[in-house]
Amino acid sequence: MSDPMRPRASLRTAVVWEVLKDALDRRVKATGRDALDVLDTGGGSGNFAVPAARLGHRVTVVDPSPNALFALERRAAEAGVADRVKGVQGDAHGLFDVVERGGYDAVLCHGVLEYVDDPAEGVRNAVAALRPEGVLSLLAAGLGGAVLARALAGHFKEAKHALEDPNGRWGEGDPVPHRFTVEQLTALVEGAGLRVGAVHGVRVFADLVPGVLVDTEPGALDALLKLEEAAAEFPAFHSVATQLHVLGETQASADA
């Protein structure tokens, strides 16, 4: 069983993993190669890198944190995929100081755009790392989910502030520098020259449901996961999702 499908963690990653796995499978069929070259920017301790390596792919993880890369190395070794996972210290801004331009079949950019000064540059760099036929998996914090969460917690002024703030922040104490709408993320992807293949809402309900209910009610976790997966593709729920996932495809890949 892959890491993204662990109980609890599955609520945060299962939808993205299924979309990503399908995209990788399609690239395998299109290229005729069993192993793809995957770049995971901001990949941390390997939540997606290790499962991708388990599928047989070669994964390079770029992350600014030495501690995260150490954890990645340990995790890859425990999973028996240390020979297919490489960790490199770096960030999205100086990406090509540490990795090859145009050398990857798939690029993961998960939880990165929220923290870069120029999100458009971050996406352009990710796209520039792709081969002529490739896919981009982009995951970022959603504006609507934060507004809804603050409102339900009784912080109505903060909810309104986030709604009106250019960066989607609810105040000075907000730990997330940027949040996005679907329109903003798809514009970034298209502006970098890719076609938007799919959009999914992630953690539509999971962050709003009391943890004690999920932990104690028999079958609740599985039922909630199935609900998340069912709601993820509905545009109506994208506007209240905690995170938004956009799959971008190069034109050559889309035409293949």
mmCIF file of C-alpha atoms in Angstrom:
data_model
loop_
_atom_site.group_PDB
_atom_site.id
_atom_site.type_symbol
_atom_site.label_atom_id
_atom_site.label_comp_id
_atom_site.label_asym_id
_atom_site.label_seq_id
_atom_site.Cartn_x
_atom_site.Cartn_y
_atom_site.Cartn_z
ATOM 1 C CA MET A 1 0.000 0.000 0.000
ATOM 2 C CA SER A 2 1.466 3.355 -1.028
ATOM 3 C CA ASP A 3 2.231 6.120 1.439
ATOM 4 C CA PRO A 4 -0.463 8.518 0.179
ATOM 5 C CA MET A 5 -3.094 5.895 0.983
ATOM 6 C CA ARG A 6 -2.314 5.601 4.696
ATOM 7 C CA PRO A 7 -5.286 6.246 6.991
ATOM 8 C CA ARG A 8 -5.561 9.934 7.833
ATOM 9 C CA ALA A 9 -2.844 10.880 5.343
ATOM 10 C CA SER A 10 -5.170 9.529 2.677
ATOM 11 C CA LEU A 11 -7.619 12.368 3.335
ATOM 12 C CA ARG A 12 -4.913 14.843 2.339
ATOM 13 C CA THR A 13 -3.328 13.010 -0.564
ATOM 14 C CA ALA A 14 -5.523 10.248 -2.006
ATOM 15 C CA VAL A 15 -7.298 12.378 -4.612
ATOM 16 C CA VAL A 16 -4.040 13.904 -5.846
ATOM 17 C CA TRP A 17 -2.259 10.552 -5.876
ATOM 18 C CA GLU A 18 -4.955 8.878 -7.991
ATOM 19 C CA VAL A 19 -4.854 11.700 -10.557
ATOM 20 C CA LEU A 20 -1.053 11.685 -10.580
ATOM 21 C CA LYS A 21 -0.790 7.897 -10.855
ATOM 22 C CA ASP A 22 -3.188 7.906 -13.796
ATOM 23 C CA ALA A 23 -1.171 10.669 -15.492
ATOM 24 C CA LEU A 24 2.070 8.723 -15.000
ATOM 25 C CA ASP A 25 0.463 5.547 -16.332
ATOM 26 C CA ARG A 26 -0.643 7.435 -19.436
ATOM 27 C CA ARG A 27 2.867 8.799 -19.967
ATOM 28 C CA VAL A 28 4.274 5.253 -19.659
ATOM 29 C CA LYS A 29 1.920 4.050 -22.385
ATOM 30 C CA ALA A 30 2.621 7.066 -24.595
ATOM 31 C CA THR A 31 6.414 6.835 -24.294
ATOM 32 C CA GLY A 32 6.701 3.077 -24.307
ATOM 33 C CA ARG A 33 9.103 3.355 -21.351
ATOM 34 C CA ASP A 34 8.453 1.539 -18.076
ATOM 35 C CA ALA A 35 10.368 4.129 -16.042
ATOM 36 C CA LEU A 36 9.793 7.875 -16.254
ATOM 37 C CA ASP A 37 11.962 10.693 -14.963
ATOM 38 C CA VAL A 38 9.979 12.611 -12.340
ATOM 39 C CA LEU A 39 10.925 15.878 -10.643
ATOM 40 C CA ASP A 40 9.281 16.693 -7.296
ATOM 41 C CA THR A 41 9.888 20.332 -6.358
ATOM 42 C CA GLY A 42 9.352 20.970 -2.669
ATOM 43 C CA GLY A 43 8.882 17.229 -2.277
ATOM 44 C CA GLY A 44 10.001 17.183 1.349
ATOM 45 C CA SER A 45 10.171 13.765 2.949
ATOM 46 C CA GLY A 46 8.720 11.979 -0.078
ATOM 47 C CA ASN A 47 4.937 11.743 0.359
ATOM 48 C CA PHE A 48 4.630 11.399 -3.416
ATOM 49 C CA ALA A 49 8.210 10.679 -4.446
ATOM 50 C CA VAL A 50 8.460 7.332 -2.655
ATOM 51 C CA PRO A 51 5.151 5.947 -4.000
ATOM 52 C CA ALA A 52 6.135 7.120 -7.508
ATOM 53 C CA ALA A 53 9.457 5.318 -7.129
ATOM 54 C CA ARG A 54 7.569 2.204 -6.046
ATOM 55 C CA LEU A 55 5.898 2.284 -9.448
ATOM 56 C CA GLY A 56 9.369 2.004 -10.948
ATOM 57 C CA HIS A 57 10.010 5.657 -11.809
ATOM 58 C CA ARG A 58 13.206 7.639 -11.165
ATOM 59 C CA VAL A 59 12.394 10.582 -8.886
ATOM 60 C CA THR A 60 14.479 13.657 -8.103
ATOM 61 C CA VAL A 61 13.285 15.641 -5.093
ATOM 62 C CA VAL A 62 14.313 19.282 -4.717
ATOM 63 C CA ASP A 63 13.714 20.776 -1.289
ATOM 64 C CA PRO A 64 15.380 23.580 0.702
ATOM 65 C CA SER A 65 15.274 21.652 3.992
ATOM 66 C CA PRO A 66 18.194 19.338 4.853
ATOM 67 C CA ASN A 67 16.035 17.685 7.514
ATOM 68 C CA ALA A 68 13.317 16.889 4.966
ATOM 69 C CA LEU A 69 15.881 15.432 2.588
ATOM 70 C CA PHE A 70 17.344 13.309 5.375
ATOM 71 C CA ALA A 71 13.856 11.989 6.138
ATOM 72 C CA LEU A 72 13.359 11.344 2.406
ATOM 73 C CA GLU A 73 16.550 9.293 2.260
ATOM 74 C CA ARG A 74 15.478 7.204 5.242
ATOM 75 C CA ARG A 75 11.956 6.730 3.913
ATOM 76 C CA ALA A 76 13.189 5.682 0.468
ATOM 77 C CA ALA A 77 15.569 3.164 2.031
ATOM 78 C CA GLU A 78 12.808 1.688 4.183
ATOM 79 C CA ALA A 79 10.605 1.364 1.091
ATOM 80 C CA GLY A 80 13.383 -0.341 -0.857
ATOM 81 C CA VAL A 81 13.568 2.366 -3.527
ATOM 82 C CA ALA A 82 16.717 4.246 -2.490
ATOM 83 C CA ASP A 83 18.252 3.563 -5.910
ATOM 84 C CA ARG A 84 15.372 5.377 -7.626
ATOM 85 C CA VAL A 85 15.058 8.435 -5.359
ATOM 86 C CA LYS A 86 17.561 11.298 -5.303
ATOM 87 C CA GLY A 87 17.303 14.281 -2.955
ATOM 88 C CA VAL A 88 18.822 17.646 -3.895
ATOM 89 C CA GLN A 89 18.886 20.780 -1.765
ATOM 90 C CA GLY A 90 17.438 23.767 -3.617
ATOM 91 C CA ASP A 91 14.271 25.736 -4.313
ATOM 92 C CA ALA A 92 11.909 26.705 -7.126
ATOM 93 C CA HIS A 93 13.631 30.037 -7.738
ATOM 94 C CA GLY A 94 17.060 28.518 -8.415
ATOM 95 C CA LEU A 95 15.717 25.251 -9.782
ATOM 96 C CA PHE A 96 18.140 24.968 -12.694
ATOM 97 C CA ASP A 97 21.110 25.461 -10.460
ATOM 98 C CA VAL A 98 20.488 21.909 -9.251
ATOM 99 C CA VAL A 99 18.487 20.056 -11.941
ATOM 100 C CA GLU A 100 18.444 19.704 -15.704
ATOM 101 C CA ARG A 101 16.256 21.950 -17.822
ATOM 102 C CA GLY A 102 13.866 19.974 -20.051
ATOM 103 C CA GLY A 103 14.822 16.634 -18.543
ATOM 104 C CA TYR A 104 11.639 15.293 -16.962
ATOM 105 C CA ASP A 105 8.493 13.483 -18.052
ATOM 106 C CA ALA A 106 6.536 14.784 -15.065
ATOM 107 C CA VAL A 107 7.039 17.624 -12.609
ATOM 108 C CA LEU A 108 5.308 17.831 -9.243
ATOM 109 C CA CYS A 109 4.886 21.293 -7.760
ATOM 110 C CA HIS A 110 2.990 20.633 -4.528
ATOM 111 C CA GLY A 111 2.768 23.198 -1.730
ATOM 112 C CA VAL A 112 5.353 25.448 -3.389
ATOM 113 C CA LEU A 113 3.481 28.340 -4.996
ATOM 114 C CA GLU A 114 2.129 29.491 -1.638
ATOM 115 C CA TYR A 115 5.642 30.351 -0.500
ATOM 116 C CA VAL A 116 7.423 31.797 -3.544
ATOM 117 C CA ASP A 117 7.626 35.530 -4.185
ATOM 118 C CA ASP A 118 6.561 35.134 -7.815
ATOM 119 C CA PRO A 119 4.125 32.237 -8.387
ATOM 120 C CA ALA A 120 4.183 32.784 -12.153
ATOM 121 C CA GLU A 121 7.959 32.327 -12.192
ATOM 122 C CA GLY A 122 7.577 29.195 -10.067
ATOM 123 C CA VAL A 123 5.200 27.664 -12.611
ATOM 124 C CA ARG A 124 7.366 28.730 -15.564
ATOM 125 C CA ASN A 125 10.388 27.057 -13.982
ATOM 126 C CA ALA A 126 8.421 23.870 -13.351
ATOM 127 C CA VAL A 127 7.243 23.831 -16.970
ATOM 128 C CA ALA A 128 10.771 24.532 -18.258
ATOM 129 C CA ALA A 129 11.906 21.342 -16.502
ATOM 130 C CA LEU A 130 9.513 19.278 -18.635
ATOM 131 C CA ARG A 131 10.384 17.413 -21.793
ATOM 132 C CA PRO A 132 8.394 18.374 -24.944
ATOM 133 C CA GLU A 133 5.834 15.748 -23.913
ATOM 134 C CA GLY A 134 5.157 15.934 -20.202
ATOM 135 C CA VAL A 135 2.736 16.666 -17.380
ATOM 136 C CA LEU A 136 2.724 19.110 -14.484
ATOM 137 C CA SER A 137 1.012 18.282 -11.192
ATOM 138 C CA LEU A 138 0.269 21.532 -9.373
ATOM 139 C CA LEU A 139 -1.165 21.600 -5.833
ATOM 140 C CA ALA A 140 -1.747 24.840 -3.937
ATOM 141 C CA ALA A 141 -3.806 26.302 -1.114
ATOM 142 C CA GLY A 142 -7.346 27.302 -2.082
ATOM 143 C CA LEU A 143 -8.771 30.672 -1.114
ATOM 144 C CA GLY A 144 -12.350 29.530 -0.547
ATOM 145 C CA GLY A 145 -11.404 26.777 1.881
ATOM 146 C CA ALA A 146 -9.599 29.239 4.132
ATOM 147 C CA VAL A 147 -12.484 31.714 4.053
ATOM 148 C CA LEU A 148 -14.958 28.993 4.953
ATOM 149 C CA ALA A 149 -12.759 27.606 7.739
ATOM 150 C CA ARG A 150 -12.289 31.027 9.372
ATOM 151 C CA ALA A 151 -16.011 31.757 9.163
ATOM 152 C CA LEU A 152 -17.020 28.411 10.667
ATOM 153 C CA ALA A 153 -14.559 29.018 13.499
ATOM 154 C CA GLY A 154 -16.333 32.291 14.253
ATOM 155 C CA HIS A 155 -13.563 34.522 12.897
ATOM 156 C CA PHE A 156 -15.794 36.483 10.573
ATOM 157 C CA LYS A 157 -13.533 39.522 10.176
ATOM 158 C CA GLU A 158 -10.618 37.288 9.265
ATOM 159 C CA ALA A 159 -12.791 35.407 6.767
ATOM 160 C CA LYS A 160 -13.770 38.683 5.095
ATOM 161 C CA HIS A 161 -10.163 39.864 5.131
ATOM 162 C CA ALA A 162 -9.015 36.710 3.344
ATOM 163 C CA LEU A 163 -11.783 37.088 0.794
ATOM 164 C CA GLU A 164 -10.683 40.618 -0.064
ATOM 165 C CA ASP A 165 -6.911 40.272 0.332
ATOM 166 C CA PRO A 166 -4.963 40.048 -2.976
ATOM 167 C CA ASN A 167 -2.975 37.117 -1.581
ATOM 168 C CA GLY A 168 -5.902 35.444 0.182
ATOM 169 C CA ARG A 169 -4.443 35.944 3.671
ATOM 170 C CA TRP A 170 -6.703 36.321 6.698
ATOM 171 C CA GLY A 171 -4.305 38.513 8.714
ATOM 172 C CA GLU A 172 -0.783 39.114 9.944
ATOM 173 C CA GLY A 173 -0.786 35.818 11.822
ATOM 174 C CA ASP A 174 -1.649 33.796 8.734
ATOM 175 C CA PRO A 175 1.192 31.315 8.081
ATOM 176 C CA VAL A 176 0.315 30.961 4.373
ATOM 177 C CA PRO A 177 1.668 33.811 2.183
ATOM 178 C CA HIS A 178 -0.495 33.038 -0.892
ATOM 179 C CA ARG A 179 -3.793 31.319 -1.613
ATOM 180 C CA PHE A 180 -5.379 30.850 -4.993
ATOM 181 C CA THR A 181 -8.659 30.453 -6.840
ATOM 182 C CA VAL A 182 -9.114 27.908 -9.621
ATOM 183 C CA GLU A 183 -9.081 30.750 -12.135
ATOM 184 C CA GLN A 184 -5.746 32.046 -10.848
ATOM 185 C CA LEU A 185 -4.077 28.630 -10.917
ATOM 186 C CA THR A 186 -5.358 27.678 -14.350
ATOM 187 C CA ALA A 187 -4.242 31.088 -15.667
ATOM 188 C CA LEU A 188 -0.740 30.435 -14.313
ATOM 189 C CA VAL A 189 -0.637 27.013 -15.970
ATOM 190 C CA GLU A 190 -1.941 28.284 -19.299
ATOM 191 C CA GLY A 191 0.316 31.333 -19.101
ATOM 192 C CA ALA A 192 3.282 28.983 -18.914
ATOM 193 C CA GLY A 193 2.190 27.326 -22.147
ATOM 194 C CA LEU A 194 0.398 24.226 -20.876
ATOM 195 C CA ARG A 195 -3.100 22.925 -21.464
ATOM 196 C CA VAL A 196 -5.193 22.309 -18.351
ATOM 197 C CA GLY A 197 -6.032 18.624 -18.319
ATOM 198 C CA ALA A 198 -7.987 18.412 -15.068
ATOM 199 C CA VAL A 199 -8.873 20.386 -11.937
ATOM 200 C CA HIS A 200 -9.727 18.800 -8.587
ATOM 201 C CA GLY A 201 -10.713 20.121 -5.206
ATOM 202 C CA VAL A 202 -8.745 18.552 -2.355
ATOM 203 C CA ARG A 203 -9.910 18.320 1.270
ATOM 204 C CA VAL A 204 -13.355 19.707 0.525
ATOM 205 C CA PHE A 205 -14.822 18.240 3.723
ATOM 206 C CA ALA A 206 -11.918 16.662 5.600
ATOM 207 C CA ASP A 207 -10.771 19.816 7.392
ATOM 208 C CA LEU A 208 -14.313 20.693 8.452
ATOM 209 C CA VAL A 209 -15.261 17.344 10.000
ATOM 210 C CA PRO A 210 -14.410 16.858 13.710
ATOM 211 C CA GLY A 211 -11.438 14.521 14.032
ATOM 212 C CA VAL A 212 -13.048 12.604 16.871
ATOM 213 C CA LEU A 213 -15.918 11.602 14.579
ATOM 214 C CA VAL A 214 -13.547 10.261 11.921
ATOM 215 C CA ASP A 215 -11.463 8.415 14.509
ATOM 216 C CA THR A 216 -14.269 6.827 16.514
ATOM 217 C CA GLU A 217 -17.190 6.253 14.146
ATOM 218 C CA PRO A 218 -16.854 2.822 12.456
ATOM 219 C CA GLY A 219 -16.323 3.206 8.735
ATOM 220 C CA ALA A 220 -16.320 7.015 8.889
ATOM 221 C CA LEU A 221 -12.813 7.476 7.506
ATOM 222 C CA ASP A 222 -13.464 5.281 4.481
ATOM 223 C CA ALA A 223 -16.840 6.914 3.826
ATOM 224 C CA LEU A 224 -15.312 10.398 4.095
ATOM 225 C CA LEU A 225 -12.541 9.415 1.684
ATOM 226 C CA LYS A 226 -15.082 8.169 -0.849
ATOM 227 C CA LEU A 227 -17.035 11.436 -0.458
ATOM 228 C CA GLU A 228 -13.857 13.461 -1.030
ATOM 229 C CA GLU A 229 -13.065 11.492 -4.171
ATOM 230 C CA ALA A 230 -16.611 11.918 -5.490
ATOM 231 C CA ALA A 231 -16.711 15.675 -4.808
ATOM 232 C CA ALA A 232 -13.210 16.426 -6.097
ATOM 233 C CA GLU A 233 -14.222 16.722 -9.747
ATOM 234 C CA PHE A 234 -17.338 18.847 -9.206
ATOM 235 C CA PRO A 235 -16.580 22.516 -10.016
ATOM 236 C CA ALA A 236 -19.154 23.607 -7.430
ATOM 237 C CA PHE A 237 -16.906 22.244 -4.651
ATOM 238 C CA HIS A 238 -13.649 23.697 -5.972
ATOM 239 C CA SER A 239 -14.467 27.065 -4.472
ATOM 240 C CA VAL A 240 -14.534 25.666 -0.910
ATOM 241 C CA ALA A 241 -11.657 23.187 -1.111
ATOM 242 C CA THR A 242 -8.682 23.616 1.221
ATOM 243 C CA GLN A 243 -6.366 22.833 -1.694
ATOM 244 C CA LEU A 244 -6.681 22.896 -5.463
ATOM 245 C CA HIS A 245 -4.996 20.449 -7.816
ATOM 246 C CA VAL A 246 -4.404 21.304 -11.460
ATOM 247 C CA LEU A 247 -2.957 18.868 -13.968
ATOM 248 C CA GLY A 248 -1.218 20.629 -16.842
ATOM 249 C CA GLU A 249 -0.096 18.975 -20.060
ATOM 250 C CA THR A 250 2.334 20.120 -22.734
ATOM 251 C CA GLN A 251 0.647 20.527 -26.088
ATOM 252 C CA ALA A 252 2.600 17.594 -27.528
ATOM 253 C CA SER A 253 1.492 15.442 -24.608
ATOM 254 C CA ALA A 254 -2.125 16.520 -24.956
ATOM 255 C CA ASP A 255 -2.081 15.672 -28.657
ATOM 256 C CA ALA A 256 -0.486 12.258 -28.105
#
